Amino acid sequence: MSGGGAADAADVAGDGAFDAEKAESMHREARFDEVAKYLAAHYDTDAGKQNPEVLYRLARAQYDAYEALPTSDKKGREAALRRGLELCDEAFKVDADHFGPHKWKAILLAALGDYLSNKEMIANTFIIRDSFLKAIKEAPNGIDATSEYGLGKWYFSCANIGWMQRKVAAALFGELPEAKYEDAVEWYKKAIEHSEQHKRFCLALAECYQAMGKTAERKQWAQKALDAPAASDTEKELVDKEAKKLL
């Protein structure tokens, strides 16, 4: 991603000092084009290319770009994910222990699975898990709700693979990781505890209890998903629609 000419980049970057809170504020407000331009402007500076705070947020911006593209644009969506992973690698060269690049590497790799062979996807499964775990280990106070939610999804997806599918996949592509729904529940609950914006986390937990055949818990967390405040109108519409099905 590039911010264009040096003069344009300087205008967007302001006084030249990267302001992480400014970038986070724009992202929370879903001003994705603005934050992408702000990050690209700093990336166009020598200091920005050596700042993992800039690099991992720019990787996140690539994920936002991927989500904004129509599903029919497969090439564009895959290119955005791969560029995001390249930015994570750039960040690792500066600081291999920064939690941000590890978190977004996991998220980007998970999304990239739609464009990979089954063998590649299975190989990446372990990398995704380990990247989320590394992100949590290196995060401030050892807490990162997004990574905890990501691990919940990871365990749920792996636990959801049937015995026969697992045997066939192992024979063709390699061993699949073992996982239990109880592990997913544990990580989802941690994510809910550590985040004020946990509407979709509650829905994921309700869906997990559905898979476990626990009706009371399913209804309880579906209602909590409905009651929780939404980060956006889109999230409210999507989560409420699915939560009502689980009551």
C-alpha positions as MATLAB code, in Angstrom:
seq = 'MSGGGAADAADVAGDGAFDAEKAESMHREARFDEVAKYLAAHYDTDAGKQNPEVLYRLARAQYDAYEALPTSDKKGREAALRRGLELCDEAFKVDADHFGPHKWKAILLAALGDYLSNKEMIANTFIIRDSFLKAIKEAPNGIDATSEYGLGKWYFSCANIGWMQRKVAAALFGELPEAKYEDAVEWYKKAIEHSEQHKRFCLALAECYQAMGKTAERKQWAQKALDAPAASDTEKELVDKEAKKLL';
ca = [
       0.000    0.000    0.000;
       1.393    3.402   -0.843;
       0.351    6.916    0.041;
       1.412    8.442   -3.302;
       3.890   11.312   -3.511;
       6.044   12.526   -0.654;
       4.069   15.772   -0.348;
       0.734   13.940   -0.173;
       2.115   11.505    2.386;
       3.403   14.360    4.529;
      -0.020   16.040    4.460;
      -1.799   12.887    5.651;
       0.859   12.001    8.227;
       0.655   15.450    9.824;
       3.645   16.414   11.933;
       5.423   13.143   11.136;
       4.949   11.426   14.492;
       2.809    8.306   14.305;
      -0.164    8.489   16.664;
      -1.387    4.966   17.457;
      -4.436    6.225   19.349;
      -5.470    8.344   16.380;
      -5.257    5.282   14.162;
      -7.261    3.211   16.660;
      -9.906    5.904   16.991;
     -10.422    6.026   13.227;
     -10.613    2.232   13.089;
     -13.136    2.009   15.940;
     -15.295    4.515   14.079;
     -15.078    2.343   10.922;
     -13.287    5.126    9.008;
     -11.323    2.473    7.171;
     -10.312    4.527    4.124;
      -9.012    7.332    6.328;
      -6.988    5.104    8.610;
      -5.562    3.224    5.605;
      -4.346    6.519    4.087;
      -2.920    7.634    7.436;
      -1.017    4.363    7.862;
       0.167    4.329    4.244;
       1.546    7.840    4.671;
       3.628    6.727    7.644;
       4.675    3.558    5.833;
       6.135    5.822    3.143;
       8.660    7.117    5.695;
      11.810    5.330    6.869;
      10.572    5.491   10.461;
       7.247    3.933    9.523;
       8.858    0.973    7.803;
      10.691    0.254   11.066;
       7.660    0.678   13.335;
       5.728   -2.539   14.100;
       2.814   -0.395   15.348;
       2.433    0.979   11.821;
       3.125   -2.319   10.085;
       0.638   -4.509   11.908;
      -2.110   -1.909   11.614;
      -1.409   -1.677    7.902;
      -1.773   -5.473    7.758;
      -5.115   -5.042    9.505;
      -6.068   -2.435    6.899;
      -5.454   -5.056    4.224;
      -7.912   -7.340    6.021;
     -10.434   -4.494    6.079;
      -9.892   -4.065    2.325;
     -10.436   -7.805    1.822;
     -13.734   -7.647    3.717;
     -14.888   -4.604    1.752;
     -14.401   -6.295   -1.620;
     -17.279   -8.317   -3.106;
     -16.904  -12.080   -2.754;
     -16.907  -12.313   -6.548;
     -13.553  -10.477   -6.633;
     -11.519  -13.508   -5.634;
      -8.226  -12.188   -7.009;
      -8.565   -8.871   -5.241;
      -9.512  -10.452   -1.931;
      -6.661  -12.967   -2.064;
      -4.177  -10.220   -3.016;
      -5.242   -8.118   -0.026;
      -4.749  -11.062    2.355;
      -1.331  -11.919    0.924;
      -0.203   -8.291    1.129;
      -1.309   -8.227    4.751;
       0.808  -11.304    5.472;
       3.805   -9.650    3.794;
       3.385   -6.674    6.131;
       3.277   -9.022    9.118;
       6.579  -10.524    7.958;
       8.049   -7.025    7.675;
       6.945   -6.344   11.251;
       8.529   -9.583   12.501;
      11.885   -8.452   11.095;
      11.654   -5.359   13.284;
      10.210   -7.004   16.409;
       9.597  -10.749   16.380;
       7.803  -10.613   19.737;
       5.268   -7.865   19.070;
       1.767   -9.246   19.637;
       0.079   -7.317   16.793;
       1.690   -9.012   13.784;
       1.138  -12.455   15.327;
      -2.573  -11.748   15.832;
      -3.094  -10.464   12.319;
      -1.009  -13.209   10.765;
      -3.415  -15.707   12.329;
      -6.507  -13.820   11.159;
      -5.177  -13.296    7.637;
      -4.039  -16.911    7.293;
      -7.434  -18.170    8.442;
      -9.164  -16.062    5.795;
      -6.657  -17.127    3.142;
      -7.780  -20.731    3.588;
     -10.544  -20.153    1.035;
      -7.857  -19.712   -1.644;
      -5.532  -22.602   -0.724;
      -5.373  -26.323   -1.340;
      -6.618  -28.606    1.445;
      -3.057  -29.647    2.217;
      -1.888  -26.040    2.587;
      -4.921  -25.174    4.669;
      -4.314  -28.037    7.095;
      -0.637  -27.106    7.424;
      -1.635  -23.524    8.212;
      -4.058  -24.685   10.890;
      -1.231  -25.232   13.364;
       0.390  -21.905   12.447;
      -2.891  -20.091   13.077;
      -3.251  -21.628   16.532;
       0.349  -20.919   17.499;
       0.160  -17.343   16.191;
      -2.890  -16.590   18.327;
      -1.191  -18.121   21.368;
       1.948  -16.054   20.724;
      -0.163  -12.904   20.373;
      -1.781  -13.504   23.757;
       1.553  -14.289   25.397;
       3.116  -11.046   24.142;
       0.032   -8.818   24.556;
      -0.080   -6.275   27.393;
      -0.986   -8.148   30.589;
      -1.272  -11.338   28.526;
      -4.769  -10.332   27.373;
      -6.068   -9.866   23.836;
      -9.779  -10.483   23.358;
      -9.578  -10.741   19.574;
      -6.952  -13.486   19.777;
      -8.921  -15.284   22.494;
     -11.996  -15.192   20.266;
      -9.851  -16.400   17.366;
      -8.696  -19.374   19.423;
     -12.299  -20.103   20.339;
     -13.188  -20.219   16.641;
     -10.112  -22.372   15.984;
     -11.083  -24.972   18.598;
     -14.732  -24.903   17.522;
     -13.840  -25.454   13.863;
     -11.467  -28.308   14.652;
     -13.910  -29.948   17.071;
     -16.630  -29.676   14.427;
     -14.790  -32.008   12.032;
     -16.409  -35.426   12.046;
     -14.483  -38.626   12.788;
     -14.728  -39.929    9.225;
     -13.743  -36.575    7.706;
     -10.772  -36.475   10.062;
      -9.622  -39.960    9.014;
      -9.917  -39.154    5.305;
      -8.159  -35.817    5.671;
      -5.341  -37.359    7.692;
      -4.797  -40.041    5.052;
      -4.759  -37.555    2.180;
      -3.216  -34.397    3.595;
      -1.742  -34.972    7.047;
      -2.836  -35.170   10.654;
      -5.484  -32.732   11.847;
      -5.217  -31.117   15.281;
      -7.274  -32.533   18.136;
      -9.759  -30.182   19.777;
     -12.836  -30.221   22.018;
     -15.848  -27.930   22.190;
     -15.010  -27.355   25.857;
     -11.772  -25.660   24.764;
     -13.744  -23.334   22.510;
     -16.082  -22.458   25.383;
     -13.136  -21.578   27.599;
     -11.590  -19.221   25.041;
     -14.893  -17.607   24.096;
     -15.602  -16.840   27.754;
     -12.173  -15.262   28.162;
     -12.805  -13.073   25.111;
     -16.176  -11.978   26.502;
     -14.625  -11.170   29.880;
     -11.870   -9.075   28.323;
     -13.907   -7.061   25.811;
     -16.693   -4.506   26.166;
     -17.669   -5.119   22.532;
     -18.534   -8.800   22.820;
     -21.846   -9.193   20.989;
     -20.470  -11.547   18.334;
     -18.475  -13.424   20.985;
     -21.726  -14.232   22.821;
     -23.259  -15.482   19.577;
     -20.244  -17.726   18.936;
     -20.587  -19.194   22.429;
     -24.297  -19.838   21.854;
     -23.459  -21.633   18.605;
     -20.880  -23.729   20.428;
     -23.397  -24.788   23.057;
     -25.791  -25.685   20.241;
     -23.171  -28.024   18.801;
     -22.727  -29.533   22.283;
     -26.472  -30.120   22.630;
     -26.760  -27.838   25.671;
     -30.115  -26.132   25.150;
     -30.278  -23.984   28.292;
     -26.791  -22.568   27.783;
     -27.493  -21.994   24.089;
     -30.579  -19.915   24.862;
     -28.822  -18.048   27.672;
     -25.952  -16.871   25.470;
     -28.180  -16.206   22.476;
     -30.162  -13.798   24.656;
     -26.935  -12.205   25.873;
     -25.907  -11.734   22.247;
     -29.194   -9.932   21.581;
     -28.829   -7.762   24.686;
     -25.175   -6.804   24.154;
     -24.467   -3.450   22.481;
     -23.285   -3.599   18.874;
     -20.189   -1.960   17.452;
     -22.123   -1.038   14.300;
     -25.572   -1.273   12.733;
     -24.261   -4.019   10.464;
     -23.054   -6.102   13.409;
     -26.395   -5.655   15.188;
     -28.351   -6.770   12.141;
     -26.187   -9.822   11.443;
     -25.754  -11.007   15.032;
     -29.369  -10.432   16.075;
     -30.624  -12.370   13.048;
     -28.545  -15.438   13.988;
     -29.106  -15.112   17.741;
     -32.901  -15.180   17.356;
     -32.595  -18.546   15.603;
     -30.925  -19.974   18.713;
     -33.529  -18.917   21.280;
];
